[in-house]
């Protein structure tokens, strides 16, 4: 039984109902309303930013030593772990995702707080070589207030990926969840508030501000107190946000969309590749920025491999995220399911053969749910919209290739550059191709595996900047250079 979901916003250190329009958070497996969450208003964003700026400058926070801030992060991790089952159930209810996945995402959120705490304790400022009679140093300082704007697909993990380093860096954070899925961020907000209160720290160090992107997100980006925005979401939104930020000359980090290639060379371990390709595109029901949605298979293998893939994709268990064994859960929202279906309709018009799926599943158990079957398409030209645009659903486009040059050219022939998978036993070929692919992450004989210590981000229209890794904290700090005179001889103009 799911405990009552949180429905209040966290503004200027206080939990309260937002002053804006109500929005229903709906379970995509059933259409049942989970909670009604009121958006905050632009005035409430301004109040949160103002209180955040004061909290960031409060000596109780500002003067904490890194290992003391690290203790706060460890406490947040422990509270997430204590509440893990509830957070996973909440995320499954709000996003539709399978429980197996949301449990892993919650565990990774706790892991991100712990890793970041450890990275914070071992981060060092540098003494830099100097030629004159002075000591030169490069030190890192908090930005003050930062905005963290997230999409709906993996709230627990994406929230932790921004909150942990931004707090570690000494900032206050304004977190904006996506309209469809605010509940996990609100629950995480409760956890962070509790950890702050236990330590006597200002609760305004975190605000959780639900509401529409064009109103609440935009107000965060424009607020004069906000000195950086970390954004994860669609490329068009990221571009618009970066334009606004440019007016303020404010740094942004952008984790955006993808249309990632998965490549199966002729010598691949076919069983391993089949499993990996399916997991890469159909897990999370394809609602993953790194979904391996363009499949390139060496021509001699193509018919057998794609045939076997379509057959197996047709046997994946489609069902509610709460059912044990579910492999393909509902999409996040009926409107998103309709968008995915429209893309498959478009692909048909563009000449695609639908090898499996291509429709919503039928049966009383799927009624009211935003389900769509795993779908494999082929026969499309590479410049078709279904090959080039991010569908963000369980839809794979298969393409044969003849030689490495042709493969690399087409794999890179997209506006995106987020990820790539290569399946082969030939380590030299894997290395050559991996180095020529224009993407932020390349997986070889595996796919969609993540480590918090490994930086993540995109190239081209997939984004700017990197999250995670030891340097993840630095992305939320400003660098300052200090020159400390040690002159024993008079300065040039000394009398
Ligand atoms: P979206 O761009 O529509 O929304 C993302 C967030 O931005 C939401 O919170 C939204 O309310 C907010 N927003 C919308 N307009 C805004 C504006 N004008 N100013 C400020 N904020 C605004 O994306 P989505 O549909 O929620 O998520 C799906 C997209 O996210 C996909 O393109 C996916 O690839 C991408 N994504 C990328 C990564 C990554 O790490 N690269 C991870 C997950 C999802």
XYZ file of C-alpha atoms and ligand atoms in Angstrom:
539
model
C 0.000 0.000 0.000
C 1.434 3.354 -1.066
C 1.572 5.932 1.755
C -0.151 9.244 0.981
C 2.059 10.941 -1.624
C 3.464 14.375 -0.800
C 1.619 17.211 -2.520
C 3.094 20.389 -1.024
C 5.900 22.497 -2.472
C 8.992 23.478 -0.473
C 9.330 27.260 -0.724
C 11.767 29.358 1.334
C 12.213 26.541 3.869
C 8.487 25.876 4.382
C 6.204 23.170 3.058
C 3.054 24.670 1.633
C 0.563 24.313 -1.153
C 1.774 26.183 -4.233
C -0.241 29.261 -5.170
C -0.586 28.243 -8.836
C -2.834 25.907 -10.789
C -3.454 22.335 -9.616
C -2.114 19.420 -11.670
C -3.051 15.790 -11.243
C -0.275 13.241 -10.898
C -1.580 10.080 -12.481
C -0.530 6.412 -12.286
C 0.112 5.558 -15.955
C -0.667 1.870 -15.373
C -4.260 2.591 -14.365
C -5.055 6.237 -14.997
C -5.763 6.592 -11.241
C -5.037 10.027 -9.746
C -2.278 9.725 -7.124
C -2.152 13.310 -5.909
C -3.045 16.833 -6.926
C -0.015 19.074 -6.745
C -0.392 22.835 -7.042
C 2.218 24.639 -9.089
C 4.196 27.415 -7.444
C 3.910 30.930 -8.815
C 6.768 33.076 -10.181
C 6.512 35.111 -6.952
C 7.086 31.941 -4.953
C 10.113 31.126 -7.130
C 11.477 34.603 -6.357
C 10.861 34.071 -2.622
C 12.594 30.683 -2.742
C 15.579 32.181 -4.583
C 15.853 35.079 -2.135
C 15.673 32.719 0.865
C 18.136 30.372 -0.861
C 20.632 33.211 -1.290
C 20.341 34.057 2.409
C 20.680 30.402 3.406
C 23.766 29.952 1.198
C 25.387 32.951 2.894
C 24.314 31.872 6.405
C 27.478 31.184 8.450
C 25.935 27.921 9.711
C 26.217 26.663 6.129
C 28.864 28.901 4.569
C 31.458 28.110 7.228
C 30.977 24.347 7.272
C 34.141 22.463 6.461
C 33.924 20.036 3.547
C 33.845 16.961 5.799
C 30.955 18.538 7.738
C 28.969 19.061 4.527
C 29.897 15.486 3.601
C 28.192 14.288 6.803
C 24.964 15.917 5.661
C 25.203 14.050 2.355
C 25.866 10.746 4.131
C 22.799 11.352 6.294
C 20.659 12.033 3.211
C 21.966 8.773 1.704
C 21.059 6.865 4.876
C 17.553 8.355 4.926
C 17.049 7.458 1.245
C 18.133 3.895 2.030
C 15.746 3.713 5.007
C 12.888 4.910 2.820
C 14.004 3.048 -0.307
C 10.995 0.791 -0.740
C 8.566 3.686 -0.388
C 10.543 5.877 -2.809
C 10.693 3.072 -5.365
C 6.945 2.393 -5.053
C 6.225 6.110 -5.384
C 8.357 6.364 -8.502
C 6.710 3.300 -10.013
C 3.293 4.798 -9.309
C 4.187 8.219 -10.716
C 6.301 7.228 -13.746
C 4.937 3.743 -14.463
C 8.430 2.208 -14.414
C 8.953 -1.383 -13.275
C 9.722 -1.779 -9.572
C 12.954 -3.625 -10.346
C 14.136 -0.496 -12.130
C 12.887 2.078 -9.632
C 14.537 0.115 -6.789
C 17.820 0.307 -8.683
C 17.323 4.034 -9.348
C 16.692 4.751 -5.664
C 19.783 2.735 -4.703
C 21.771 4.727 -7.237
C 20.428 7.992 -5.755
C 21.738 6.974 -2.317
C 25.013 5.897 -3.929
C 25.352 9.277 -5.621
C 25.058 11.077 -2.263
C 27.661 8.743 -0.707
C 30.098 8.986 -3.613
C 29.762 12.763 -3.717
C 30.385 12.954 0.037
C 33.590 10.952 -0.422
C 34.656 13.059 -3.411
C 34.013 16.202 -1.358
C 36.181 14.982 1.507
C 39.082 14.326 -0.835
C 38.707 17.377 -3.131
C 41.693 19.686 -3.025
C 42.408 23.225 -4.077
C 45.696 23.726 -5.851
C 48.830 25.715 -5.277
C 49.838 26.808 -8.765
C 53.444 27.326 -9.882
C 54.424 30.993 -9.900
C 57.515 32.884 -11.014
C 57.326 35.919 -8.790
C 57.599 36.393 -5.080
C 54.127 35.302 -4.265
C 52.228 32.164 -3.554
C 49.505 31.482 -6.129
C 46.445 29.395 -5.463
C 43.365 28.319 -7.336
C 40.419 27.837 -4.975
C 36.818 26.785 -5.611
C 33.854 28.584 -4.095
C 30.088 28.026 -4.166
C 28.052 29.796 -6.827
C 25.306 30.680 -4.315
C 21.917 29.602 -5.640
C 21.661 27.067 -8.460
C 18.653 25.810 -10.383
C 18.187 22.088 -11.075
C 15.528 21.346 -13.699
C 14.685 17.716 -14.425
C 12.580 15.625 -16.818
C 10.073 12.939 -15.894
C 11.850 9.751 -16.800
C 14.117 9.011 -13.787
C 13.396 11.566 -11.052
C 15.192 9.881 -8.105
C 18.437 9.398 -10.003
C 18.432 12.711 -11.883
C 17.526 14.666 -8.743
C 20.389 13.055 -6.786
C 22.778 13.684 -9.676
C 22.209 17.423 -9.299
C 21.344 17.851 -5.603
C 24.331 15.952 -4.204
C 27.099 17.860 -6.040
C 25.294 21.217 -5.816
C 24.931 20.924 -2.016
C 28.433 19.451 -1.690
C 29.733 22.534 -3.481
C 28.150 24.731 -0.798
C 25.135 26.084 -2.695
C 21.411 26.404 -2.123
C 19.339 24.554 -4.755
C 16.030 25.289 -6.461
C 14.824 21.919 -7.766
C 12.095 21.793 -10.387
C 10.542 18.418 -11.137
C 8.677 17.692 -14.367
C 4.926 18.373 -14.479
C 3.967 14.703 -14.905
C 6.157 13.318 -12.108
C 6.673 15.660 -9.134
C 6.125 13.131 -6.334
C 9.585 11.592 -5.923
C 11.256 15.021 -5.894
C 8.815 16.174 -3.213
C 9.575 13.041 -1.158
C 13.325 13.579 -1.598
C 12.789 17.172 -0.498
C 11.266 15.881 2.762
C 14.353 13.742 3.312
C 16.818 16.565 2.686
C 14.772 18.928 4.894
C 14.899 16.393 7.715
C 18.671 16.005 7.388
C 19.104 19.811 7.372
C 16.854 20.248 10.424
C 18.698 17.534 12.364
C 21.898 19.528 11.887
C 20.394 22.916 12.633
C 21.000 24.093 9.068
C 18.686 26.464 7.139
C 15.946 24.495 5.379
C 15.820 27.136 2.641
C 18.982 25.506 1.262
C 16.594 23.418 -0.810
C 13.406 24.458 -2.569
C 11.247 21.985 -4.502
C 9.181 23.942 -6.983
C 6.614 22.018 -9.020
C 4.841 23.573 -11.992
C 4.973 24.152 -15.726
C 8.380 24.635 -17.298
C 7.465 27.782 -19.167
C 6.382 29.451 -15.934
C 8.297 27.925 -13.023
C 11.362 26.716 -14.949
C 11.632 29.994 -16.794
C 11.319 32.002 -13.549
C 14.191 29.961 -12.053
C 16.425 30.608 -15.064
C 15.670 34.350 -15.069
C 15.934 34.927 -11.324
C 18.807 37.302 -10.541
C 19.912 35.222 -7.521
C 20.358 32.085 -9.613
C 23.964 31.785 -10.800
C 23.807 28.492 -12.682
C 21.190 26.120 -14.021
C 21.744 22.402 -14.449
C 19.152 21.101 -16.878
C 18.185 17.638 -18.065
C 15.469 17.362 -20.679
C 14.700 17.776 -24.355
C 17.051 19.510 -26.799
C 14.546 22.197 -27.826
C 13.915 23.144 -24.180
C 17.642 23.109 -23.426
C 18.321 25.466 -26.340
C 15.583 27.896 -25.264
C 16.857 27.861 -21.689
C 20.464 28.426 -22.804
C 19.336 31.486 -24.809
C 17.726 32.991 -21.714
C 20.795 32.149 -19.641
C 23.043 33.821 -22.217
C 21.347 37.164 -21.479
C 22.551 36.835 -17.879
C 25.895 35.354 -18.988
C 25.006 32.497 -16.678
C 26.626 29.076 -17.067
C 24.336 26.145 -17.798
C 24.916 22.440 -18.020
C 22.636 20.631 -20.437
C 21.905 16.883 -20.513
C 19.678 16.563 -23.576
C 18.200 14.057 -25.990
C 19.707 11.255 -28.033
C 19.262 8.850 -30.925
C 22.038 6.490 -30.040
C 23.432 3.856 -32.403
C 23.950 0.240 -31.337
C 26.339 -1.572 -33.622
C 26.543 -5.337 -34.105
C 29.641 -6.434 -36.023
C 29.682 -9.714 -37.955
C 31.784 -11.502 -35.304
C 29.639 -10.483 -32.301
C 28.495 -12.969 -29.676
C 24.956 -13.101 -31.027
C 23.244 -14.208 -27.811
C 24.941 -11.487 -25.804
C 24.227 -8.869 -28.467
C 20.543 -9.832 -28.738
C 20.041 -9.479 -24.991
C 22.049 -6.251 -24.851
C 20.305 -4.595 -27.790
C 16.869 -5.421 -26.372
C 17.789 -4.168 -22.913
C 19.384 -1.057 -24.420
C 16.238 0.051 -26.206
C 13.260 -1.579 -24.471
C 14.194 -1.254 -20.784
C 12.476 1.784 -19.231
C 10.047 1.279 -22.133
C 12.531 3.197 -24.251
C 12.121 6.330 -22.136
C 15.809 6.721 -21.641
C 18.021 9.436 -23.072
C 20.617 6.771 -23.961
C 18.156 4.299 -25.499
C 19.984 2.462 -28.302
C 17.272 3.286 -30.813
C 19.202 2.935 -34.095
C 20.497 -0.597 -34.624
C 23.242 -1.144 -37.217
C 23.881 -4.809 -38.036
C 26.589 -6.162 -40.359
C 24.878 -7.241 -43.596
C 25.827 -10.986 -43.398
C 24.157 -11.210 -39.966
C 21.318 -8.789 -40.626
C 18.355 -10.995 -41.552
C 18.980 -13.645 -38.891
C 19.791 -11.143 -36.148
C 16.911 -8.772 -36.776
C 14.494 -11.686 -37.247
C 15.526 -13.204 -33.899
C 15.348 -9.804 -32.238
C 11.812 -9.146 -33.467
C 10.724 -12.607 -32.326
C 12.166 -12.117 -28.841
C 10.924 -8.559 -28.507
C 7.472 -9.981 -29.163
C 7.821 -12.194 -26.062
C 8.857 -9.469 -23.607
C 6.424 -9.270 -20.692
C 4.360 -6.104 -20.936
C 2.529 -5.160 -17.745
C 2.237 -2.826 -14.791
C 5.467 -1.775 -13.089
C 4.284 -3.383 -9.869
C 3.874 -6.913 -11.356
C 6.835 -9.211 -10.753
C 8.529 -10.074 -14.023
C 7.343 -7.021 -15.956
C 9.927 -6.098 -18.575
C 8.047 -3.399 -20.460
C 5.957 -1.181 -18.192
C 3.555 1.549 -19.361
C 4.812 4.810 -20.797
C 4.720 7.814 -18.495
C 1.443 9.301 -19.730
C -1.273 8.555 -22.317
C -0.260 11.716 -24.205
C 3.272 10.382 -24.498
C 1.976 6.956 -25.637
C 0.026 8.768 -28.371
C 3.178 10.617 -29.425
C 5.101 7.333 -29.705
C 2.225 5.786 -31.690
C 2.214 8.809 -34.010
C 5.932 8.271 -34.718
C 5.281 4.656 -35.661
C 2.466 5.865 -37.948
C 4.891 8.309 -39.524
C 7.502 5.565 -39.964
C 4.896 3.450 -41.783
C 4.241 6.388 -44.123
C 8.009 6.700 -44.615
C 8.064 3.086 -45.813
C 8.911 1.127 -42.657
C 8.181 -2.570 -42.263
C 6.876 -3.258 -38.772
C 8.595 -6.489 -37.691
C 6.928 -6.611 -34.292
C 4.742 -4.406 -32.102
C 3.546 -1.226 -33.739
C 0.444 -0.977 -31.549
C -0.823 -0.813 -27.988
C -1.377 -4.262 -26.434
C -4.941 -5.484 -26.241
C -6.750 -7.041 -23.308
C -8.631 -6.012 -20.193
C -5.409 -5.921 -18.141
C -4.143 -3.023 -20.272
C -7.271 -0.917 -20.084
C -6.700 2.624 -18.824
C -2.911 2.174 -19.002
C -0.442 4.001 -21.275
C 0.983 0.794 -22.779
C 2.783 0.331 -26.083
C 4.321 -2.857 -27.455
C 8.070 -3.190 -28.110
C 8.393 -2.311 -31.768
C 11.077 -3.162 -34.347
C 11.077 -1.324 -37.673
C 13.240 -1.754 -40.736
C 13.364 -0.712 -44.376
C 13.716 2.977 -43.550
C 16.189 5.347 -45.212
C 18.611 6.765 -42.664
C 17.434 10.314 -43.296
C 13.810 9.452 -42.431
C 12.333 11.192 -39.401
C 11.886 7.907 -37.513
C 15.645 7.316 -37.888
C 16.678 10.828 -36.985
C 14.282 12.045 -34.283
C 14.137 10.972 -30.669
C 10.964 8.904 -30.162
C 11.592 8.211 -26.451
C 9.555 5.021 -26.499
C 10.033 1.279 -27.149
C 10.792 1.705 -30.844
C 13.911 0.367 -32.559
C 14.918 1.094 -36.150
C 17.162 -1.586 -37.695
C 19.601 -0.811 -40.510
C 22.168 -3.028 -42.300
C 25.714 -1.830 -42.982
C 28.386 -3.043 -45.388
C 31.708 -1.640 -44.221
C 33.244 0.330 -41.377
C 33.431 3.643 -43.240
C 29.755 3.498 -44.157
C 28.900 2.438 -40.599
C 30.796 5.248 -38.872
C 29.486 7.856 -41.290
C 25.838 6.886 -40.728
C 26.213 6.250 -36.985
C 27.501 9.841 -36.670
C 24.941 11.224 -39.129
C 22.548 12.626 -36.533
C 22.295 15.878 -34.631
C 22.759 13.928 -31.387
C 25.872 12.566 -29.716
C 24.895 10.965 -26.441
C 25.811 7.271 -26.470
C 26.745 4.270 -28.596
C 26.999 0.499 -28.129
C 29.363 -1.837 -29.995
C 29.028 -5.625 -29.988
C 32.073 -7.501 -31.277
C 34.812 -9.970 -30.305
C 37.377 -7.917 -32.229
C 38.909 -5.566 -29.678
C 40.817 -3.613 -32.333
C 37.650 -2.907 -34.306
C 35.859 -1.940 -31.085
C 38.626 0.516 -30.237
C 38.759 2.026 -33.741
C 35.015 2.526 -33.947
C 34.644 3.722 -30.344
C 37.216 6.463 -30.950
C 35.509 7.613 -34.168
C 31.974 7.792 -32.806
C 30.932 11.277 -31.776
C 29.219 10.541 -28.465
C 29.715 11.195 -24.763
C 29.607 7.499 -23.792
C 30.485 4.340 -25.725
C 29.683 0.904 -24.319
C 31.550 -2.119 -25.691
C 29.855 -5.509 -25.246
C 27.508 -3.987 -22.713
C 24.917 -1.222 -22.724
C 23.213 1.238 -20.393
C 25.531 0.560 -17.450
C 26.363 3.552 -15.285
C 28.921 4.344 -12.645
C 28.700 7.482 -10.535
C 32.469 7.865 -10.769
C 32.367 8.022 -14.581
C 31.460 11.412 -16.076
C 28.273 11.472 -18.154
C 27.085 13.898 -20.818
C 26.648 14.462 -24.509
C 28.203 16.076 -27.563
C 26.435 18.029 -30.356
C 22.700 18.495 -29.661
C 22.895 16.028 -26.748
C 24.292 18.618 -24.415
C 26.970 20.655 -22.758
C 29.054 19.723 -19.736
C 29.368 16.542 -17.694
C 27.672 15.266 -14.549
C 29.068 12.748 -12.034
C 32.694 11.824 -11.451
C 35.092 13.532 -9.047
C 34.812 16.778 -11.019
C 31.014 16.760 -10.744
C 31.187 19.044 -7.698
C 33.363 21.551 -9.591
C 30.520 22.138 -12.040
C 28.678 23.891 -9.182
C 31.583 26.088 -8.076
C 33.453 29.147 -9.239
C 37.189 29.196 -9.471
C 39.102 32.025 -7.817
C 42.803 32.774 -8.114
C 44.666 34.067 -5.079
C 48.075 35.736 -5.146
C 49.761 36.012 -1.784
C 52.767 38.358 -1.759
C 55.849 36.922 -0.115
C 58.187 39.605 -1.458
C 61.394 40.129 0.422
C 62.525 42.643 -2.209
C 60.599 45.921 -2.739
C 57.721 45.941 -5.248
C 58.392 47.903 -8.509
C 56.840 51.186 -7.344
C 57.912 50.987 -3.727
C 59.408 54.252 -2.597
P 11.349 18.692 -21.401
O 12.484 19.385 -22.068
O 9.990 18.877 -21.951
O 11.253 19.114 -19.863
C 12.345 18.972 -18.982
C 12.150 19.927 -17.809
O 12.256 21.276 -18.285
C 10.775 19.828 -17.142
O 10.910 19.986 -15.756
C 10.027 21.015 -17.754
O 8.990 21.466 -16.955
C 11.141 22.037 -17.851
N 10.924 23.120 -18.819
C 10.133 23.098 -19.919
N 10.190 24.289 -20.552
C 11.024 25.074 -19.833
C 11.493 26.415 -19.983
N 11.098 27.176 -20.989
N 12.367 26.892 -19.075
C 12.801 26.109 -18.063
N 12.378 24.836 -17.856
C 11.511 24.322 -18.742
O 11.757 17.149 -21.362
P 10.870 15.919 -20.897
O 9.852 15.635 -21.925
O 10.436 16.132 -19.483
O 11.979 14.756 -20.851
C 12.345 14.015 -21.960
C 13.639 14.533 -22.548
O 14.675 14.516 -21.555
C 14.143 13.652 -23.656
O 14.564 14.444 -24.740
C 15.339 12.924 -23.037
O 16.312 12.495 -23.963
C 15.859 13.966 -22.114
N 16.710 13.352 -21.084
C 18.066 13.521 -21.161
C 18.899 12.922 -20.233
C 20.402 13.097 -20.292
O 21.059 12.856 -19.279
N 20.977 13.493 -21.429
C 18.346 12.153 -19.197
C 16.974 12.000 -19.158
C 16.152 12.609 -20.104
